[in-house]
Short mmCIF file of N, CA and C in Angstrom, two decimals:
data_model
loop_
_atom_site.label_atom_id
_atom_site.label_comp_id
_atom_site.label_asym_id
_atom_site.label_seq_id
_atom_site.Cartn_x
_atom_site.Cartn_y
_atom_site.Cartn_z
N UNK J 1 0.82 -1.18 0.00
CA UNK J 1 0.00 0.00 0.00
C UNK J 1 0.87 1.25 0.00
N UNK J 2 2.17 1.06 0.69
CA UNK J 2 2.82 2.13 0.84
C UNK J 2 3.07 2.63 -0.54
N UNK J 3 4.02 1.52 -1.29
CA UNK J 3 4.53 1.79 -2.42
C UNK J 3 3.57 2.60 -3.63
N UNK J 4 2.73 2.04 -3.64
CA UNK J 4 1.56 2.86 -4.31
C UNK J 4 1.29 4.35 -4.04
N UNK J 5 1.47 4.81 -2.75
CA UNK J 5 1.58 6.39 -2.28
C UNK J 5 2.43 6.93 -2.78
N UNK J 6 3.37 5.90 -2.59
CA UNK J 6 4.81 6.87 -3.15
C UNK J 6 5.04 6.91 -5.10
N UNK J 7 4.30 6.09 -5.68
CA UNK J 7 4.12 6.32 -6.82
C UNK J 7 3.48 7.31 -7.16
N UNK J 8 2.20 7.94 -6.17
CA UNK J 8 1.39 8.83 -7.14
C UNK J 8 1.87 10.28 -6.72
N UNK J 9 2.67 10.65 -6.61
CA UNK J 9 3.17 12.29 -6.81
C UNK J 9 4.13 12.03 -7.82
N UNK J 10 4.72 10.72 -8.53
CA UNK J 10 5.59 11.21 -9.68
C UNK J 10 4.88 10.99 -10.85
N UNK J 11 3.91 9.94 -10.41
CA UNK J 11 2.62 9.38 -11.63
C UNK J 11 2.40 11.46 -11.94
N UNK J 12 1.64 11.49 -10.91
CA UNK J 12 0.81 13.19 -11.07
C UNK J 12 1.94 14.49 -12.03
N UNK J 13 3.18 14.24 -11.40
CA UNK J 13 3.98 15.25 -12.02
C UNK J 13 4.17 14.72 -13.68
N UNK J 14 4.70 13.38 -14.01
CA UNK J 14 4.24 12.99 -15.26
C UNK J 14 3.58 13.43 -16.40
N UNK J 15 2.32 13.20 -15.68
CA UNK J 15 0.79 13.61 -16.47
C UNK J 15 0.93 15.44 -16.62
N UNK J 16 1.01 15.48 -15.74
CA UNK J 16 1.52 17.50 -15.61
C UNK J 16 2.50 17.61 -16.96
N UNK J 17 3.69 17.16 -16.72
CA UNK J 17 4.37 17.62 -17.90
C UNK J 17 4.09 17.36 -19.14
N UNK J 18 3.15 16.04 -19.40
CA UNK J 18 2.90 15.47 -20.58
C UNK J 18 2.06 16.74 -21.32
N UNK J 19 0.83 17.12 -20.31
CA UNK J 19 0.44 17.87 -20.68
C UNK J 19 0.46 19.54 -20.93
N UNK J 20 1.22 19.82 -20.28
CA UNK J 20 2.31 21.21 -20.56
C UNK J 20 2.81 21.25 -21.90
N UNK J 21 3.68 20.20 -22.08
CA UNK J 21 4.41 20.36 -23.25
C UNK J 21 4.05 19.78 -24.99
N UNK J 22 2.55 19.41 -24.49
CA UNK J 22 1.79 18.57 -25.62
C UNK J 22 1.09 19.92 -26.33
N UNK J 23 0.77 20.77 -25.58
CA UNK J 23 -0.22 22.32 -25.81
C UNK J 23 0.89 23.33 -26.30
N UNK J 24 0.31 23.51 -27.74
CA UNK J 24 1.51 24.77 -28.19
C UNK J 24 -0.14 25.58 -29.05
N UNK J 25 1.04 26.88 -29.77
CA UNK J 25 -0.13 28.05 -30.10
C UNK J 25 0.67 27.56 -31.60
N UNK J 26 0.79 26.71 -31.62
CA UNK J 26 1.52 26.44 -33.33
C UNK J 26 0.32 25.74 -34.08
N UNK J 27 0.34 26.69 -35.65
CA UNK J 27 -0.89 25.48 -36.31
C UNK J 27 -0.08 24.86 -37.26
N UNK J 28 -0.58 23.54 -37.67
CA UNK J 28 0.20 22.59 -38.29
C UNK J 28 0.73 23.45 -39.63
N UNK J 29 -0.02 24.44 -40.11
CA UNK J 29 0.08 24.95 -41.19
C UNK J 29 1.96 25.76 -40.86
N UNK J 30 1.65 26.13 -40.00
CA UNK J 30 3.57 27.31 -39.71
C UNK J 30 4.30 25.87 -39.21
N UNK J 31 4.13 24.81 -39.12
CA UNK J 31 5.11 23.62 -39.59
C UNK J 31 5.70 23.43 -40.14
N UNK J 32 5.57 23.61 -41.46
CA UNK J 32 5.56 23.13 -42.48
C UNK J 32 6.69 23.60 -43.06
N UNK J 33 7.68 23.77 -43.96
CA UNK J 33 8.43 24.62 -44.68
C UNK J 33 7.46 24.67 -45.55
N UNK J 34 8.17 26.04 -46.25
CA UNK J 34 7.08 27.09 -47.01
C UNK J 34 6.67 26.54 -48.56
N UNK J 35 8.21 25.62 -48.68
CA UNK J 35 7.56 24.87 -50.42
C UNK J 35 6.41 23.78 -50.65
N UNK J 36 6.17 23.01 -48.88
CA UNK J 36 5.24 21.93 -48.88
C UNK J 36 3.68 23.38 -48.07
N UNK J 37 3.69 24.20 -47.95
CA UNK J 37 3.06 25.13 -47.25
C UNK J 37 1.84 25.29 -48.46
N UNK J 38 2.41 25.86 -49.20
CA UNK J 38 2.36 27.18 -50.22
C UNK J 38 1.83 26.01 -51.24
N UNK J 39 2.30 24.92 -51.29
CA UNK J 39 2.85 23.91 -52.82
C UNK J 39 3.77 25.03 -53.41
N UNK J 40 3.39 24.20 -54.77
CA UNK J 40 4.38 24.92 -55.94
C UNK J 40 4.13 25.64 -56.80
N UNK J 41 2.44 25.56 -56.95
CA UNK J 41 1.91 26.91 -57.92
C UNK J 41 1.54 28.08 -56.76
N UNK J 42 1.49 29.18 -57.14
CA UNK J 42 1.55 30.31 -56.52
C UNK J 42 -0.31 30.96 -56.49
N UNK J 43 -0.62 31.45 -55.75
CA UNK J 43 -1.69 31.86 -55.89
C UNK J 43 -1.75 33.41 -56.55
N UNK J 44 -2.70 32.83 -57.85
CA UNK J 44 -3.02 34.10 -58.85
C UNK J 44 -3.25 35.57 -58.26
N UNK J 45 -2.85 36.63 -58.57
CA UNK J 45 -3.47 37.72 -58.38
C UNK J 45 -4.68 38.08 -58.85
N UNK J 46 -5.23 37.67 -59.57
CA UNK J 46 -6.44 37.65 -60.38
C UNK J 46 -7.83 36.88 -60.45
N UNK J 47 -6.76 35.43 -59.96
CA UNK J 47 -7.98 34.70 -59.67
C UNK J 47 -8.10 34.19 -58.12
N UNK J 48 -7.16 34.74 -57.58
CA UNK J 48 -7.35 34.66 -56.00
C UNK J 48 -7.36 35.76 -55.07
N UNK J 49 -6.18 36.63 -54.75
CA UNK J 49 -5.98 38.00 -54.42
C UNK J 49 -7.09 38.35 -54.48
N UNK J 50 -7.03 39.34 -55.93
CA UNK J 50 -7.91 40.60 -56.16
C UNK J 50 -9.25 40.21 -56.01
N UNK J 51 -10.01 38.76 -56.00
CA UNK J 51 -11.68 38.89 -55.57
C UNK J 51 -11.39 38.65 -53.75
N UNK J 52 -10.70 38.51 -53.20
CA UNK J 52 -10.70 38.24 -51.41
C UNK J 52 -10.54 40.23 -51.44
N UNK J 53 -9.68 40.58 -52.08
CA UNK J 53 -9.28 42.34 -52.07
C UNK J 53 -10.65 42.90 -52.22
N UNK J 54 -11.48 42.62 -53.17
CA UNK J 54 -12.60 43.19 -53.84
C UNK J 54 -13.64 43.27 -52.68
N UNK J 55 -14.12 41.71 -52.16
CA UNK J 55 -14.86 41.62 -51.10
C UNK J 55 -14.77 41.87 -49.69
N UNK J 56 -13.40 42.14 -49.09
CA UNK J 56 -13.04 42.29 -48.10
C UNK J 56 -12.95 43.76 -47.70
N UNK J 57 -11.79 44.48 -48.91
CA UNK J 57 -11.19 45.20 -48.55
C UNK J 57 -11.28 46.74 -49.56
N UNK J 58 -11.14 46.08 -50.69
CA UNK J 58 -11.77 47.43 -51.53
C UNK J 58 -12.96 47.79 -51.32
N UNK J 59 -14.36 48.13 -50.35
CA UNK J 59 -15.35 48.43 -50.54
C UNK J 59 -15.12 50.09 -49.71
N UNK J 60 -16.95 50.56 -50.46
CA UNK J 60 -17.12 51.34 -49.49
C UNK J 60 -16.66 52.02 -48.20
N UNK J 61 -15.98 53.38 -47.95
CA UNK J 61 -15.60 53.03 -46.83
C UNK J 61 -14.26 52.86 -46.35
N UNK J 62 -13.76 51.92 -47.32
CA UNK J 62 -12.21 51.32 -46.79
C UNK J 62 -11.19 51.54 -47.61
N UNK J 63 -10.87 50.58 -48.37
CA UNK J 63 -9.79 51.33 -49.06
C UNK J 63 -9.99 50.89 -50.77
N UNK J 64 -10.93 51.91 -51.22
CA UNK J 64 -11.16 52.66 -52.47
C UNK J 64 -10.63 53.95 -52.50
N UNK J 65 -11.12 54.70 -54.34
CA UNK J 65 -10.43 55.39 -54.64
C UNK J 65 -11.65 57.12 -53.65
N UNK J 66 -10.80 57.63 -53.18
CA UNK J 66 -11.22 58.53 -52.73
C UNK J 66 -11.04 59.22 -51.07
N UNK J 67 -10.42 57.19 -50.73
CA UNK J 67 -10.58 57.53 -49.09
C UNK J 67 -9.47 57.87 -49.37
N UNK J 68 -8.98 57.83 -47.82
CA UNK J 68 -7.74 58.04 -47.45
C UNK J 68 -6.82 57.18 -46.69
N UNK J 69 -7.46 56.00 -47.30
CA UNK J 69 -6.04 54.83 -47.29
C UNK J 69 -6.05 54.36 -48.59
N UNK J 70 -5.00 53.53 -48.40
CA UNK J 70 -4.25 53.22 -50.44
C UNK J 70 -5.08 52.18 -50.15
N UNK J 71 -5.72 53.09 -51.91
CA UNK J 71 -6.74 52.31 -52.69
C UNK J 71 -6.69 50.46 -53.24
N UNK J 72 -6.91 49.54 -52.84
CA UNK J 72 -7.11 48.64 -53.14
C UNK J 72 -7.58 47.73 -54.07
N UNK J 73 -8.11 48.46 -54.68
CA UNK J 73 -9.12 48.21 -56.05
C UNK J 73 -7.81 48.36 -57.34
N UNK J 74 -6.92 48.85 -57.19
CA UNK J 74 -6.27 48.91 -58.32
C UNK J 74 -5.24 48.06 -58.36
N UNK J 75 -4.63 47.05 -58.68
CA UNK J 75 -3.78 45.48 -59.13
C UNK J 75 -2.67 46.17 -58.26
N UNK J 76 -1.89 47.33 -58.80
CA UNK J 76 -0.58 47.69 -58.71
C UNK J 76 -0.40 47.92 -57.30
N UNK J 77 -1.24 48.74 -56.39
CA UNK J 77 -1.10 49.19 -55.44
C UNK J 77 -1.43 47.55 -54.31
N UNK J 78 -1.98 46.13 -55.03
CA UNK J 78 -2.43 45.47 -54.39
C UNK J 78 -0.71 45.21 -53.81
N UNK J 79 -0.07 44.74 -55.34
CA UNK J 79 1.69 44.32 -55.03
C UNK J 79 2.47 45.16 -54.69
N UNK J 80 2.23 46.52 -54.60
CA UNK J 80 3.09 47.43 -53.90
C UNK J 80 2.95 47.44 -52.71
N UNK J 81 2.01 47.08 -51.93
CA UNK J 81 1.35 46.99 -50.38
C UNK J 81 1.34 45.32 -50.12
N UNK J 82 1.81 44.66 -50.61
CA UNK J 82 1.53 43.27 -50.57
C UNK J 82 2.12 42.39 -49.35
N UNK J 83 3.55 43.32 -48.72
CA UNK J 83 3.85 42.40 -46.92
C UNK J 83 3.19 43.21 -46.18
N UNK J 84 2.32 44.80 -46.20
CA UNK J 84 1.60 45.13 -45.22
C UNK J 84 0.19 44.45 -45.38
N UNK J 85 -0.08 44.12 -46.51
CA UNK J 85 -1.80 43.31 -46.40
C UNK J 85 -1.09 42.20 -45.82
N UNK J 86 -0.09 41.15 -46.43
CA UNK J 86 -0.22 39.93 -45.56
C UNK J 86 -0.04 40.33 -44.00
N UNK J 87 0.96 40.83 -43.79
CA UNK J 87 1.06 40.79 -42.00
C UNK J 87 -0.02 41.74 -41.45
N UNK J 88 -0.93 42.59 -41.79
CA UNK J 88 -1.82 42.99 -41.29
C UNK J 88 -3.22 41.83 -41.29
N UNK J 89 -3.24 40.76 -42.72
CA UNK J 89 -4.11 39.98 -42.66
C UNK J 89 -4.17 38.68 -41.74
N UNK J 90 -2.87 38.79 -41.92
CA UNK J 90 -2.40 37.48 -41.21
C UNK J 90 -2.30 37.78 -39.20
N UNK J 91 -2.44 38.62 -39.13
CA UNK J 91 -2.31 39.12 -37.48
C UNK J 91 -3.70 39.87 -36.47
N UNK J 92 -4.91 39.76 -37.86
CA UNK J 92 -5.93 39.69 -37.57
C UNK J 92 -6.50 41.11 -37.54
N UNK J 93 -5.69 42.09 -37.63
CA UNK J 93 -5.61 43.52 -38.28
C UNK J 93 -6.59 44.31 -38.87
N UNK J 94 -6.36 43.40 -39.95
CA UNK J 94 -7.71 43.76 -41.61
C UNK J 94 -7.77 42.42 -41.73
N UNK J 95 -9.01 42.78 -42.28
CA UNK J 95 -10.35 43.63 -42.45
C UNK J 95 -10.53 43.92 -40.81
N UNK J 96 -11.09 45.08 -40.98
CA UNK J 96 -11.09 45.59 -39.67
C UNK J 96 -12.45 45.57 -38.85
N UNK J 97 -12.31 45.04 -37.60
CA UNK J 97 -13.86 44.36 -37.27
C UNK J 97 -14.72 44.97 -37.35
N UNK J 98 -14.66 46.29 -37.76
CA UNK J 98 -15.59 47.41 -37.25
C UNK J 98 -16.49 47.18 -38.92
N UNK J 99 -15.83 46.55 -39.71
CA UNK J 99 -16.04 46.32 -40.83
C UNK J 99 -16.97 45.04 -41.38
N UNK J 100 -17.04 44.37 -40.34
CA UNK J 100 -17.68 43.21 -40.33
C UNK J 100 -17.52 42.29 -41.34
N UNK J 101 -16.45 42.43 -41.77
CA UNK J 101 -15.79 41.52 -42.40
C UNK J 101 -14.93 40.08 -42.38
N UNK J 102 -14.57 38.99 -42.35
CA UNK J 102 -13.62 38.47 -41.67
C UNK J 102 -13.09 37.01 -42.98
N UNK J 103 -11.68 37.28 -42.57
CA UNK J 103 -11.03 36.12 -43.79
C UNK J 103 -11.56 34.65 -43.45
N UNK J 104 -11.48 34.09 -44.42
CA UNK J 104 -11.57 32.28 -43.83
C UNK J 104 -9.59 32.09 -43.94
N UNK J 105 -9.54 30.65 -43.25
CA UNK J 105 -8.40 30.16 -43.08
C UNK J 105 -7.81 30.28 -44.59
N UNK J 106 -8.87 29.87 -45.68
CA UNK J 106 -8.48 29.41 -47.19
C UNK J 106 -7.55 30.70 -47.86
N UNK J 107 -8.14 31.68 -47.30
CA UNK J 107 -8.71 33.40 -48.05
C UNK J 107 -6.58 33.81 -47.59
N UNK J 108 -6.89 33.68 -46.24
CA UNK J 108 -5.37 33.97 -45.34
C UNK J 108 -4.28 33.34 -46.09
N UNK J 109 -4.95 31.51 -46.29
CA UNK J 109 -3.34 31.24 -46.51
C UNK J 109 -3.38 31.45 -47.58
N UNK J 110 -4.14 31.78 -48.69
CA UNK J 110 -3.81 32.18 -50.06
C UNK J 110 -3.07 33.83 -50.02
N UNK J 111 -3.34 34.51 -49.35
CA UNK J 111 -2.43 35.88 -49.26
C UNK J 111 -0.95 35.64 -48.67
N UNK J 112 -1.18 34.51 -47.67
CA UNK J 112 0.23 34.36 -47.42
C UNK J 112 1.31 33.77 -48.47
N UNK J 113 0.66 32.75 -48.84
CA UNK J 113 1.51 32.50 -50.02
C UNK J 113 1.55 32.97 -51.18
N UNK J 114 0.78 33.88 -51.69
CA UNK J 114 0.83 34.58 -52.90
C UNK J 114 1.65 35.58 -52.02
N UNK J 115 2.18 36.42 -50.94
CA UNK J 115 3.37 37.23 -51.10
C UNK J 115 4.38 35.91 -50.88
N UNK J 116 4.65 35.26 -50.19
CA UNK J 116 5.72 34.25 -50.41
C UNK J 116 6.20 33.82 -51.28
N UNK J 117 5.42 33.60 -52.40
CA UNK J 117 5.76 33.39 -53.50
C UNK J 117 6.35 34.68 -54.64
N UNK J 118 6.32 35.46 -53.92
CA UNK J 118 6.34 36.75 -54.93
C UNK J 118 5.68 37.95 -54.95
N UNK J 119 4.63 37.97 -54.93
CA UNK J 119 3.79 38.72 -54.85
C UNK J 119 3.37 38.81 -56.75
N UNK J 120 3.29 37.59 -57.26
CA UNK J 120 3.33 37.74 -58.75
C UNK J 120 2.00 38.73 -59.25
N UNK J 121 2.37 39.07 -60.49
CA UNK J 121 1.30 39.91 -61.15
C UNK J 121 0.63 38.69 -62.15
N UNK J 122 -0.11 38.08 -61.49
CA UNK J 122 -0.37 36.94 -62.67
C UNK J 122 -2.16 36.59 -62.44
#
């Protein structure tokens, strides 16, 4: 009976650490290196980018031609601004809640890897 007492405070510390060090804020996706991440085709500016830009971010309001943040609606200014949209998109930033807007996971990692990849005009 004794021996059994004396097992369960290292049993308990065990289970403690197992579970400490099993819990991270990592998603499988930032695992990954960036060529199995991304794959190997790049996500279009045209057929991916600019409609998540269109619906998200060029509207009314935000950043079209007139306000007073860089306009979004126009291709050039998408790739000239293209590591402040990802790390603003990617950090939960923009679209801005007040905007009632919000990315899906799909929408994100396609901006991330279309600047990773380049930021191509394609």
């Amino acid at each position: 009976m004794m021996a059994i007492k004396n097992l369960y405070l290292p049993c308990l510390w065990v289970l403690l650490a197992c579970t400490i060090f099993s819990c991270t804020t990592e998603n499988e996706a930032d695992l990954l290196p960036e060529e199995e991440r991304c794959g190997e085709e790049p996500a279009s500016l045209s057929g991916y980018i600019m409609p998540i830009i269109n619906q998200n971010c060029a509207i009314s309001g935000c950043h079209v031609s007139g306000s007073e943040r860089v306009n979004l609606s126009v291709p050039e200014n998408i790739i000239q601004y293209a590591n402040q949209i990802r790390n603003f998109t990617q950090s939960g930033f923009m679209p801005a809640p007040e905007s009632g807007k919000q990315l899906t996971a799909a929408e994100l990692e396609s901006i991330y890897c279309w600047v990773e990849n380049g930021e191509l005009d394609n």
